[in-house]
């Protein structure tokens, strides 16, 4: 669904330089991947590229074939078609953030339904079913502030799935949870993605957790260059 070849993103110069290099990455339906690396290695940068919110440097191949015909993402960035990219993002992607990113003035039900209502999708049983599967059905009429951190992350996962995306990107979804909750939330995320045949990519610094969840590990390998800057290269599989 997403195909990347020799995609790069550089920020800063000299000792402040940070470069991300993606020699090859393919996201396919039903795939479950983990992007692992220490803080500052570029996990969020890569997720932002994949989420179509951050433009890659010129060069390389970045294609999206969720829709027919295939879309040239790199070309859309070059020609400034942010409108097309934004439309693609809202239909195709779901996003889970470290701290949930929920809207504090909307109750749980409306937060989960947000991705659907923004797309003009009908209010059907989807929200309730997701809430049941994620064990938050009794929280639907509360505001996010009244929930535990673990419950908020489940709401965030439900919202990322509610509009039926093809790809869910999760940026450190368990980093603010205690170990027991982290394990449970990761299991729920993986199980719900699996049930729907959704491709998930989870960024985490917790390699052991990713392994236990059955995710395919993609490490970001960091090297310091002659200029004092840093280059992080995405490694595949294994
Ligand atoms: P991670 O998510 O693995 O902690 P990030 O992708 O946030 O890593 O950061 C990777 C590198 O990019 C870091 O060196 C960080 O300082 C740099 N960086 C992140 N965001 C920006 C930005 N908006 N402008 C410039 N540099 C940035
Ligand atoms: Mg990050």
PDB file of C-alpha atoms and ligand atoms in Angstrom:
ATOM      1  CA  UNK A   1       0.000   0.000   0.000  1.00  0.00           C
ATOM      2  CA  UNK A   2       2.956   2.262   0.698  1.00  0.00           C
ATOM      3  CA  UNK A   3       6.217   1.777  -1.139  1.00  0.00           C
ATOM      4  CA  UNK A   4       9.347   3.735  -0.211  1.00  0.00           C
ATOM      5  CA  UNK A   5      12.744   3.486  -1.894  1.00  0.00           C
ATOM      6  CA  UNK A   6      15.709   5.704  -0.963  1.00  0.00           C
ATOM      7  CA  UNK A   7      13.592   8.238   0.868  1.00  0.00           C
ATOM      8  CA  UNK A   8      15.508  10.762   2.989  1.00  0.00           C
ATOM      9  CA  UNK A   9      14.750  13.575   5.364  1.00  0.00           C
ATOM     10  CA  UNK A  10      17.453  15.907   6.669  1.00  0.00           C
ATOM     11  CA  UNK A  11      17.023  18.542   9.346  1.00  0.00           C
ATOM     12  CA  UNK A  12      19.647  21.013  10.585  1.00  0.00           C
ATOM     13  CA  UNK A  13      23.309  21.342   9.589  1.00  0.00           C
ATOM     14  CA  UNK A  14      26.758  20.369  10.871  1.00  0.00           C
ATOM     15  CA  UNK A  15      26.747  18.958  14.407  1.00  0.00           C
ATOM     16  CA  UNK A  16      23.009  19.744  14.560  1.00  0.00           C
ATOM     17  CA  UNK A  17      22.277  17.714  11.434  1.00  0.00           C
ATOM     18  CA  UNK A  18      19.867  14.809  11.649  1.00  0.00           C
ATOM     19  CA  UNK A  19      19.250  12.646   8.576  1.00  0.00           C
ATOM     20  CA  UNK A  20      16.789   9.818   8.207  1.00  0.00           C
ATOM     21  CA  UNK A  21      17.465   7.293   5.445  1.00  0.00           C
ATOM     22  CA  UNK A  22      14.870   4.737   4.355  1.00  0.00           C
ATOM     23  CA  UNK A  23      16.501   2.429   1.785  1.00  0.00           C
ATOM     24  CA  UNK A  24      13.364   0.316   1.461  1.00  0.00           C
ATOM     25  CA  UNK A  25      10.014   0.026   3.212  1.00  0.00           C
ATOM     26  CA  UNK A  26       6.782  -1.602   2.067  1.00  0.00           C
ATOM     27  CA  UNK A  27       3.532  -1.507   4.019  1.00  0.00           C
ATOM     28  CA  UNK A  28       1.109  -4.249   3.006  1.00  0.00           C
ATOM     29  CA  UNK A  29      -2.399  -5.141   4.192  1.00  0.00           C
ATOM     30  CA  UNK A  30      -2.390  -6.976   7.513  1.00  0.00           C
ATOM     31  CA  UNK A  31       1.307  -6.365   8.203  1.00  0.00           C
ATOM     32  CA  UNK A  32       2.282  -5.658  11.806  1.00  0.00           C
ATOM     33  CA  UNK A  33       5.536  -3.787  12.178  1.00  0.00           C
ATOM     34  CA  UNK A  34       7.461  -2.129  14.986  1.00  0.00           C
ATOM     35  CA  UNK A  35       9.786   0.775  14.450  1.00  0.00           C
ATOM     36  CA  UNK A  36      12.330   0.509  17.261  1.00  0.00           C
ATOM     37  CA  UNK A  37      15.085   2.887  18.300  1.00  0.00           C
ATOM     38  CA  UNK A  38      16.141   5.091  21.200  1.00  0.00           C
ATOM     39  CA  UNK A  39      14.763   8.563  21.808  1.00  0.00           C
ATOM     40  CA  UNK A  40      15.908  10.959  19.077  1.00  0.00           C
ATOM     41  CA  UNK A  41      16.565   8.188  16.518  1.00  0.00           C
ATOM     42  CA  UNK A  42      13.806   9.466  14.238  1.00  0.00           C
ATOM     43  CA  UNK A  43      10.787   7.279  14.927  1.00  0.00           C
ATOM     44  CA  UNK A  44       8.369  10.228  14.957  1.00  0.00           C
ATOM     45  CA  UNK A  45      10.054  11.711  11.887  1.00  0.00           C
ATOM     46  CA  UNK A  46       9.464   8.502   9.926  1.00  0.00           C
ATOM     47  CA  UNK A  47       5.859   8.203  11.148  1.00  0.00           C
ATOM     48  CA  UNK A  48       5.238  11.819  10.071  1.00  0.00           C
ATOM     49  CA  UNK A  49       6.611  11.021   6.602  1.00  0.00           C
ATOM     50  CA  UNK A  50       4.364   7.950   6.364  1.00  0.00           C
ATOM     51  CA  UNK A  51       1.385   9.924   7.710  1.00  0.00           C
ATOM     52  CA  UNK A  52       1.895  12.381   4.822  1.00  0.00           C
ATOM     53  CA  UNK A  53       2.337  15.355   7.172  1.00  0.00           C
ATOM     54  CA  UNK A  54       6.090  15.812   6.600  1.00  0.00           C
ATOM     55  CA  UNK A  55       7.625  16.198   3.140  1.00  0.00           C
ATOM     56  CA  UNK A  56      10.592  13.988   2.217  1.00  0.00           C
ATOM     57  CA  UNK A  57      13.735  15.471   0.642  1.00  0.00           C
ATOM     58  CA  UNK A  58      13.623  15.490  -3.182  1.00  0.00           C
ATOM     59  CA  UNK A  59      14.540  12.156  -4.765  1.00  0.00           C
ATOM     60  CA  UNK A  60      13.574   8.571  -4.180  1.00  0.00           C
ATOM     61  CA  UNK A  61      10.293   6.725  -4.619  1.00  0.00           C
ATOM     62  CA  UNK A  62       7.254   7.169  -2.357  1.00  0.00           C
ATOM     63  CA  UNK A  63       4.045   5.667  -3.708  1.00  0.00           C
ATOM     64  CA  UNK A  64       0.640   4.960  -2.223  1.00  0.00           C
ATOM     65  CA  UNK A  65      -1.508   2.279  -3.835  1.00  0.00           C
ATOM     66  CA  UNK A  66      -4.427   2.032  -1.418  1.00  0.00           C
ATOM     67  CA  UNK A  67      -6.589   3.704  -4.012  1.00  0.00           C
ATOM     68  CA  UNK A  68      -6.747   2.931  -7.675  1.00  0.00           C
ATOM     69  CA  UNK A  69      -4.812   4.444  -9.429  1.00  0.00           C
ATOM     70  CA  UNK A  70      -1.514   4.506  -7.570  1.00  0.00           C
ATOM     71  CA  UNK A  71      -0.558   7.920  -6.193  1.00  0.00           C
ATOM     72  CA  UNK A  72       2.956   9.342  -6.424  1.00  0.00           C
ATOM     73  CA  UNK A  73       3.330  10.821  -2.920  1.00  0.00           C
ATOM     74  CA  UNK A  74       6.829  12.209  -3.609  1.00  0.00           C
ATOM     75  CA  UNK A  75       5.468  13.923  -6.732  1.00  0.00           C
ATOM     76  CA  UNK A  76       2.436  15.316  -4.867  1.00  0.00           C
ATOM     77  CA  UNK A  77       4.803  16.918  -2.314  1.00  0.00           C
ATOM     78  CA  UNK A  78       6.971  18.330  -5.121  1.00  0.00           C
ATOM     79  CA  UNK A  79       3.964  19.911  -6.813  1.00  0.00           C
ATOM     80  CA  UNK A  80       2.551  21.254  -3.539  1.00  0.00           C
ATOM     81  CA  UNK A  81      -0.646  19.173  -3.600  1.00  0.00           C
ATOM     82  CA  UNK A  82      -1.169  19.237   0.181  1.00  0.00           C
ATOM     83  CA  UNK A  83      -4.927  19.081  -0.466  1.00  0.00           C
ATOM     84  CA  UNK A  84      -4.659  15.678  -2.163  1.00  0.00           C
ATOM     85  CA  UNK A  85      -2.291  14.427   0.549  1.00  0.00           C
ATOM     86  CA  UNK A  86      -4.632  15.633   3.318  1.00  0.00           C
ATOM     87  CA  UNK A  87      -7.621  13.888   1.704  1.00  0.00           C
ATOM     88  CA  UNK A  88      -5.649  10.673   1.314  1.00  0.00           C
ATOM     89  CA  UNK A  89      -4.436  10.875   4.920  1.00  0.00           C
ATOM     90  CA  UNK A  90      -7.887  11.292   6.438  1.00  0.00           C
ATOM     91  CA  UNK A  91      -9.359   8.345   4.534  1.00  0.00           C
ATOM     92  CA  UNK A  92      -6.484   5.903   4.609  1.00  0.00           C
ATOM     93  CA  UNK A  93      -4.658   6.569   7.888  1.00  0.00           C
ATOM     94  CA  UNK A  94      -5.363   6.253  11.580  1.00  0.00           C
ATOM     95  CA  UNK A  95      -2.985   7.753  14.111  1.00  0.00           C
ATOM     96  CA  UNK A  96      -2.412   6.888  17.785  1.00  0.00           C
ATOM     97  CA  UNK A  97      -0.291   9.312  19.799  1.00  0.00           C
ATOM     98  CA  UNK A  98       1.665   8.798  23.009  1.00  0.00           C
ATOM     99  CA  UNK A  99      -0.729  10.900  25.069  1.00  0.00           C
ATOM    100  CA  UNK A 100      -3.891  10.100  23.172  1.00  0.00           C
ATOM    101  CA  UNK A 101      -4.497  13.456  21.517  1.00  0.00           C
ATOM    102  CA  UNK A 102      -8.164  13.349  22.554  1.00  0.00           C
ATOM    103  CA  UNK A 103     -10.361  16.452  22.536  1.00  0.00           C
ATOM    104  CA  UNK A 104     -11.087  17.329  26.153  1.00  0.00           C
ATOM    105  CA  UNK A 105     -14.484  18.932  25.467  1.00  0.00           C
ATOM    106  CA  UNK A 106     -15.924  15.898  23.641  1.00  0.00           C
ATOM    107  CA  UNK A 107     -17.070  12.762  25.460  1.00  0.00           C
ATOM    108  CA  UNK A 108     -15.528   9.386  24.659  1.00  0.00           C
ATOM    109  CA  UNK A 109     -18.235   8.440  22.164  1.00  0.00           C
ATOM    110  CA  UNK A 110     -17.742  11.664  20.164  1.00  0.00           C
ATOM    111  CA  UNK A 111     -13.964  11.376  20.351  1.00  0.00           C
ATOM    112  CA  UNK A 112     -14.079   7.876  18.883  1.00  0.00           C
ATOM    113  CA  UNK A 113     -16.590   8.959  16.243  1.00  0.00           C
ATOM    114  CA  UNK A 114     -14.605  12.052  15.246  1.00  0.00           C
ATOM    115  CA  UNK A 115     -12.664  10.435  12.398  1.00  0.00           C
ATOM    116  CA  UNK A 116     -15.959   9.130  10.970  1.00  0.00           C
ATOM    117  CA  UNK A 117     -17.911  12.363  11.295  1.00  0.00           C
ATOM    118  CA  UNK A 118     -15.084  14.390   9.696  1.00  0.00           C
ATOM    119  CA  UNK A 119     -15.328  12.083   6.681  1.00  0.00           C
ATOM    120  CA  UNK A 120     -19.129  12.328   6.615  1.00  0.00           C
ATOM    121  CA  UNK A 121     -19.505   8.615   7.381  1.00  0.00           C
ATOM    122  CA  UNK A 122     -22.829   7.552   8.948  1.00  0.00           C
ATOM    123  CA  UNK A 123     -23.156   7.073  12.713  1.00  0.00           C
ATOM    124  CA  UNK A 124     -23.634   3.309  12.897  1.00  0.00           C
ATOM    125  CA  UNK A 125     -22.681   0.562  15.367  1.00  0.00           C
ATOM    126  CA  UNK A 126     -18.945   0.961  14.683  1.00  0.00           C
ATOM    127  CA  UNK A 127     -18.187   3.182  17.685  1.00  0.00           C
ATOM    128  CA  UNK A 128     -20.058   0.978  20.155  1.00  0.00           C
ATOM    129  CA  UNK A 129     -18.508  -2.211  18.789  1.00  0.00           C
ATOM    130  CA  UNK A 130     -14.998  -0.791  19.041  1.00  0.00           C
ATOM    131  CA  UNK A 131     -15.689   0.461  22.560  1.00  0.00           C
ATOM    132  CA  UNK A 132     -16.821  -3.024  23.577  1.00  0.00           C
ATOM    133  CA  UNK A 133     -13.805  -4.707  22.022  1.00  0.00           C
ATOM    134  CA  UNK A 134     -11.452  -2.241  23.718  1.00  0.00           C
ATOM    135  CA  UNK A 135     -13.261  -2.632  27.058  1.00  0.00           C
ATOM    136  CA  UNK A 136     -14.373   1.001  27.377  1.00  0.00           C
ATOM    137  CA  UNK A 137     -18.083   0.591  26.570  1.00  0.00           C
ATOM    138  CA  UNK A 138     -19.035   1.805  30.066  1.00  0.00           C
ATOM    139  CA  UNK A 139     -16.991   5.012  29.561  1.00  0.00           C
ATOM    140  CA  UNK A 140     -18.727   6.340  26.429  1.00  0.00           C
ATOM    141  CA  UNK A 141     -20.386   9.331  28.104  1.00  0.00           C
ATOM    142  CA  UNK A 142     -17.398  10.503  30.143  1.00  0.00           C
ATOM    143  CA  UNK A 143     -14.949  13.243  29.207  1.00  0.00           C
ATOM    144  CA  UNK A 144     -11.326  12.145  28.638  1.00  0.00           C
ATOM    145  CA  UNK A 145     -10.218  13.878  31.867  1.00  0.00           C
ATOM    146  CA  UNK A 146     -12.336  11.398  33.861  1.00  0.00           C
ATOM    147  CA  UNK A 147     -10.494   8.383  32.433  1.00  0.00           C
ATOM    148  CA  UNK A 148      -7.274   6.637  33.433  1.00  0.00           C
ATOM    149  CA  UNK A 149      -4.294   6.994  31.090  1.00  0.00           C
ATOM    150  CA  UNK A 150      -4.770   3.399  29.943  1.00  0.00           C
ATOM    151  CA  UNK A 151      -8.445   3.995  29.149  1.00  0.00           C
ATOM    152  CA  UNK A 152      -7.545   7.139  27.207  1.00  0.00           C
ATOM    153  CA  UNK A 153      -5.114   5.149  25.082  1.00  0.00           C
ATOM    154  CA  UNK A 154      -7.883   2.649  24.308  1.00  0.00           C
ATOM    155  CA  UNK A 155     -10.136   5.512  23.226  1.00  0.00           C
ATOM    156  CA  UNK A 156      -7.308   6.754  21.034  1.00  0.00           C
ATOM    157  CA  UNK A 157      -6.956   3.301  19.450  1.00  0.00           C
ATOM    158  CA  UNK A 158     -10.717   3.094  18.867  1.00  0.00           C
ATOM    159  CA  UNK A 159     -10.671   6.506  17.204  1.00  0.00           C
ATOM    160  CA  UNK A 160      -7.744   5.515  14.970  1.00  0.00           C
ATOM    161  CA  UNK A 161      -9.747   2.498  13.728  1.00  0.00           C
ATOM    162  CA  UNK A 162     -13.308   3.883  13.608  1.00  0.00           C
ATOM    163  CA  UNK A 163     -13.214   5.219  10.025  1.00  0.00           C
ATOM    164  CA  UNK A 164     -11.886   1.939   8.631  1.00  0.00           C
ATOM    165  CA  UNK A 165      -8.369   3.037   7.652  1.00  0.00           C
ATOM    166  CA  UNK A 166      -5.960   0.770   5.776  1.00  0.00           C
ATOM    167  CA  UNK A 167      -2.945   1.830   7.839  1.00  0.00           C
ATOM    168  CA  UNK A 168      -2.650   2.693  11.543  1.00  0.00           C
ATOM    169  CA  UNK A 169       0.462   4.515  12.729  1.00  0.00           C
ATOM    170  CA  UNK A 170       1.065   4.503  16.483  1.00  0.00           C
ATOM    171  CA  UNK A 171       3.748   6.736  18.016  1.00  0.00           C
ATOM    172  CA  UNK A 172       4.869   5.326  21.391  1.00  0.00           C
ATOM    173  CA  UNK A 173       1.260   4.365  22.246  1.00  0.00           C
ATOM    174  CA  UNK A 174       2.280   2.665  25.506  1.00  0.00           C
ATOM    175  CA  UNK A 175       5.113   4.960  26.685  1.00  0.00           C
ATOM    176  CA  UNK A 176       3.031   6.681  29.369  1.00  0.00           C
ATOM    177  CA  UNK A 177       1.551   3.446  30.774  1.00  0.00           C
ATOM    178  CA  UNK A 178       2.677   1.172  33.593  1.00  0.00           C
ATOM    179  CA  UNK A 179       4.071  -2.196  32.374  1.00  0.00           C
ATOM    180  CA  UNK A 180       0.837  -4.130  32.919  1.00  0.00           C
ATOM    181  CA  UNK A 181      -1.300  -1.593  31.046  1.00  0.00           C
ATOM    182  CA  UNK A 182       1.342  -1.211  28.341  1.00  0.00           C
ATOM    183  CA  UNK A 183       1.210  -4.934  27.681  1.00  0.00           C
ATOM    184  CA  UNK A 184      -2.608  -4.956  27.581  1.00  0.00           C
ATOM    185  CA  UNK A 185      -2.959  -1.876  25.348  1.00  0.00           C
ATOM    186  CA  UNK A 186      -0.370  -3.236  22.912  1.00  0.00           C
ATOM    187  CA  UNK A 187      -2.224  -6.583  22.783  1.00  0.00           C
ATOM    188  CA  UNK A 188      -5.541  -4.840  22.131  1.00  0.00           C
ATOM    189  CA  UNK A 189      -4.048  -2.661  19.394  1.00  0.00           C
ATOM    190  CA  UNK A 190      -2.499  -5.639  17.625  1.00  0.00           C
ATOM    191  CA  UNK A 191      -5.621  -7.811  18.014  1.00  0.00           C
ATOM    192  CA  UNK A 192      -7.970  -5.128  16.677  1.00  0.00           C
ATOM    193  CA  UNK A 193      -5.692  -4.406  13.712  1.00  0.00           C
ATOM    194  CA  UNK A 194      -5.444  -8.118  12.983  1.00  0.00           C
ATOM    195  CA  UNK A 195      -9.219  -8.595  13.116  1.00  0.00           C
ATOM    196  CA  UNK A 196      -9.687  -5.828  10.531  1.00  0.00           C
ATOM    197  CA  UNK A 197      -6.745  -6.725   8.301  1.00  0.00           C
ATOM    198  CA  UNK A 198      -5.307  -3.281   8.946  1.00  0.00           C
ATOM    199  CA  UNK A 199      -1.576  -2.673   8.555  1.00  0.00           C
ATOM    200  CA  UNK A 200      -0.042  -1.270  11.758  1.00  0.00           C
ATOM    201  CA  UNK A 201       3.308   0.355  12.365  1.00  0.00           C
ATOM    202  CA  UNK A 202       4.079   0.952  16.033  1.00  0.00           C
ATOM    203  CA  UNK A 203       7.000   3.189  17.020  1.00  0.00           C
ATOM    204  CA  UNK A 204       8.457   2.186  20.375  1.00  0.00           C
ATOM    205  CA  UNK A 205      11.723   2.252  22.306  1.00  0.00           C
ATOM    206  CA  UNK A 206      10.603  -0.984  24.037  1.00  0.00           C
ATOM    207  CA  UNK A 207      11.923  -3.697  21.760  1.00  0.00           C
ATOM    208  CA  UNK A 208      10.972  -6.521  24.136  1.00  0.00           C
ATOM    209  CA  UNK A 209       7.344  -5.361  24.264  1.00  0.00           C
ATOM    210  CA  UNK A 210       7.197  -5.155  20.466  1.00  0.00           C
ATOM    211  CA  UNK A 211       8.637  -8.652  20.195  1.00  0.00           C
ATOM    212  CA  UNK A 212       6.125 -10.091  22.677  1.00  0.00           C
ATOM    213  CA  UNK A 213       3.295  -8.489  20.698  1.00  0.00           C
ATOM    214  CA  UNK A 214       4.456 -10.430  17.629  1.00  0.00           C
ATOM    215  CA  UNK A 215       5.475  -7.348  15.660  1.00  0.00           C
ATOM    216  CA  UNK A 216       8.108  -7.534  12.947  1.00  0.00           C
ATOM    217  CA  UNK A 217      11.017  -5.369  14.131  1.00  0.00           C
ATOM    218  CA  UNK A 218      12.497  -2.592  12.025  1.00  0.00           C
ATOM    219  CA  UNK A 219      15.366  -0.955  13.940  1.00  0.00           C
ATOM    220  CA  UNK A 220      16.615   2.564  13.260  1.00  0.00           C
ATOM    221  CA  UNK A 221      20.422   2.344  13.267  1.00  0.00           C
ATOM    222  CA  UNK A 222      22.123   5.581  14.281  1.00  0.00           C
ATOM    223  CA  UNK A 223      25.608   6.599  13.118  1.00  0.00           C
ATOM    224  CA  UNK A 224      27.560   9.798  13.712  1.00  0.00           C
ATOM    225  CA  UNK A 225      29.031  11.354  10.554  1.00  0.00           C
ATOM    226  CA  UNK A 226      32.288  13.315   9.937  1.00  0.00           C
ATOM    227  CA  UNK A 227      30.343  16.587  10.286  1.00  0.00           C
ATOM    228  CA  UNK A 228      29.289  15.617  13.818  1.00  0.00           C
ATOM    229  CA  UNK A 229      25.715  15.129  12.655  1.00  0.00           C
ATOM    230  CA  UNK A 230      23.673  11.972  12.892  1.00  0.00           C
ATOM    231  CA  UNK A 231      22.307   9.599  10.254  1.00  0.00           C
ATOM    232  CA  UNK A 232      19.643   7.056  11.171  1.00  0.00           C
ATOM    233  CA  UNK A 233      19.053   4.235   8.685  1.00  0.00           C
ATOM    234  CA  UNK A 234      15.988   2.022   8.712  1.00  0.00           C
ATOM    235  CA  UNK A 235      16.879  -1.646   8.775  1.00  0.00           C
ATOM    236  CA  UNK A 236      14.446  -4.322   7.671  1.00  0.00           C
ATOM    237  CA  UNK A 237      12.825  -7.493   8.974  1.00  0.00           C
ATOM    238  CA  UNK A 238      14.189  -9.903  11.581  1.00  0.00           C
TER     239      UNK A 238
HETATM  240  P1  LIG B   1      12.173   9.922  18.126  1.00  0.00           P
HETATM  241  O1  LIG B   1      10.721   9.994  17.815  1.00  0.00           O
HETATM  242  O2  LIG B   1      12.806   8.587  17.781  1.00  0.00           O
HETATM  243  O3  LIG B   1      12.472  10.297  19.540  1.00  0.00           O
HETATM  244  P2  LIG B   1      12.360  12.264  16.430  1.00  0.00           P
HETATM  245  O4  LIG B   1      11.874  11.846  15.088  1.00  0.00           O
HETATM  246  O5  LIG B   1      11.448  13.038  17.287  1.00  0.00           O
HETATM  247  O6  LIG B   1      12.943  10.977  17.205  1.00  0.00           O
HETATM  248  O7  LIG B   1      13.669  13.147  16.241  1.00  0.00           O
HETATM  249  C1  LIG B   1      14.730  12.772  15.381  1.00  0.00           C
HETATM  250  C2  LIG B   1      15.704  13.922  15.234  1.00  0.00           C
HETATM  251  O8  LIG B   1      15.075  14.986  14.513  1.00  0.00           O
HETATM  252  C3  LIG B   1      16.179  14.496  16.558  1.00  0.00           C
HETATM  253  O9  LIG B   1      17.555  14.788  16.430  1.00  0.00           O
HETATM  254  C4  LIG B   1      15.375  15.772  16.688  1.00  0.00           C
HETATM  255  O10 LIG B   1      16.124  16.725  17.396  1.00  0.00           O
HETATM  256  C5  LIG B   1      15.160  16.186  15.241  1.00  0.00           C
HETATM  257  N1  LIG B   1      13.899  16.929  15.059  1.00  0.00           N
HETATM  258  C6  LIG B   1      12.663  16.496  15.416  1.00  0.00           C
HETATM  259  N2  LIG B   1      11.719  17.395  15.065  1.00  0.00           N
HETATM  260  C7  LIG B   1      12.378  18.418  14.482  1.00  0.00           C
HETATM  261  C8  LIG B   1      11.978  19.666  13.909  1.00  0.00           C
HETATM  262  N3  LIG B   1      10.705  20.029  13.845  1.00  0.00           N
HETATM  263  N4  LIG B   1      12.949  20.480  13.402  1.00  0.00           N
HETATM  264  C9  LIG B   1      14.242  20.112  13.434  1.00  0.00           C
HETATM  265  N5  LIG B   1      14.687  18.946  13.951  1.00  0.00           N
HETATM  266  C10 LIG B   1      13.780  18.123  14.472  1.00  0.00           C
HETATM  267 MG1  LIG B   2       9.099  10.346  19.010  1.00  0.00          MG
END
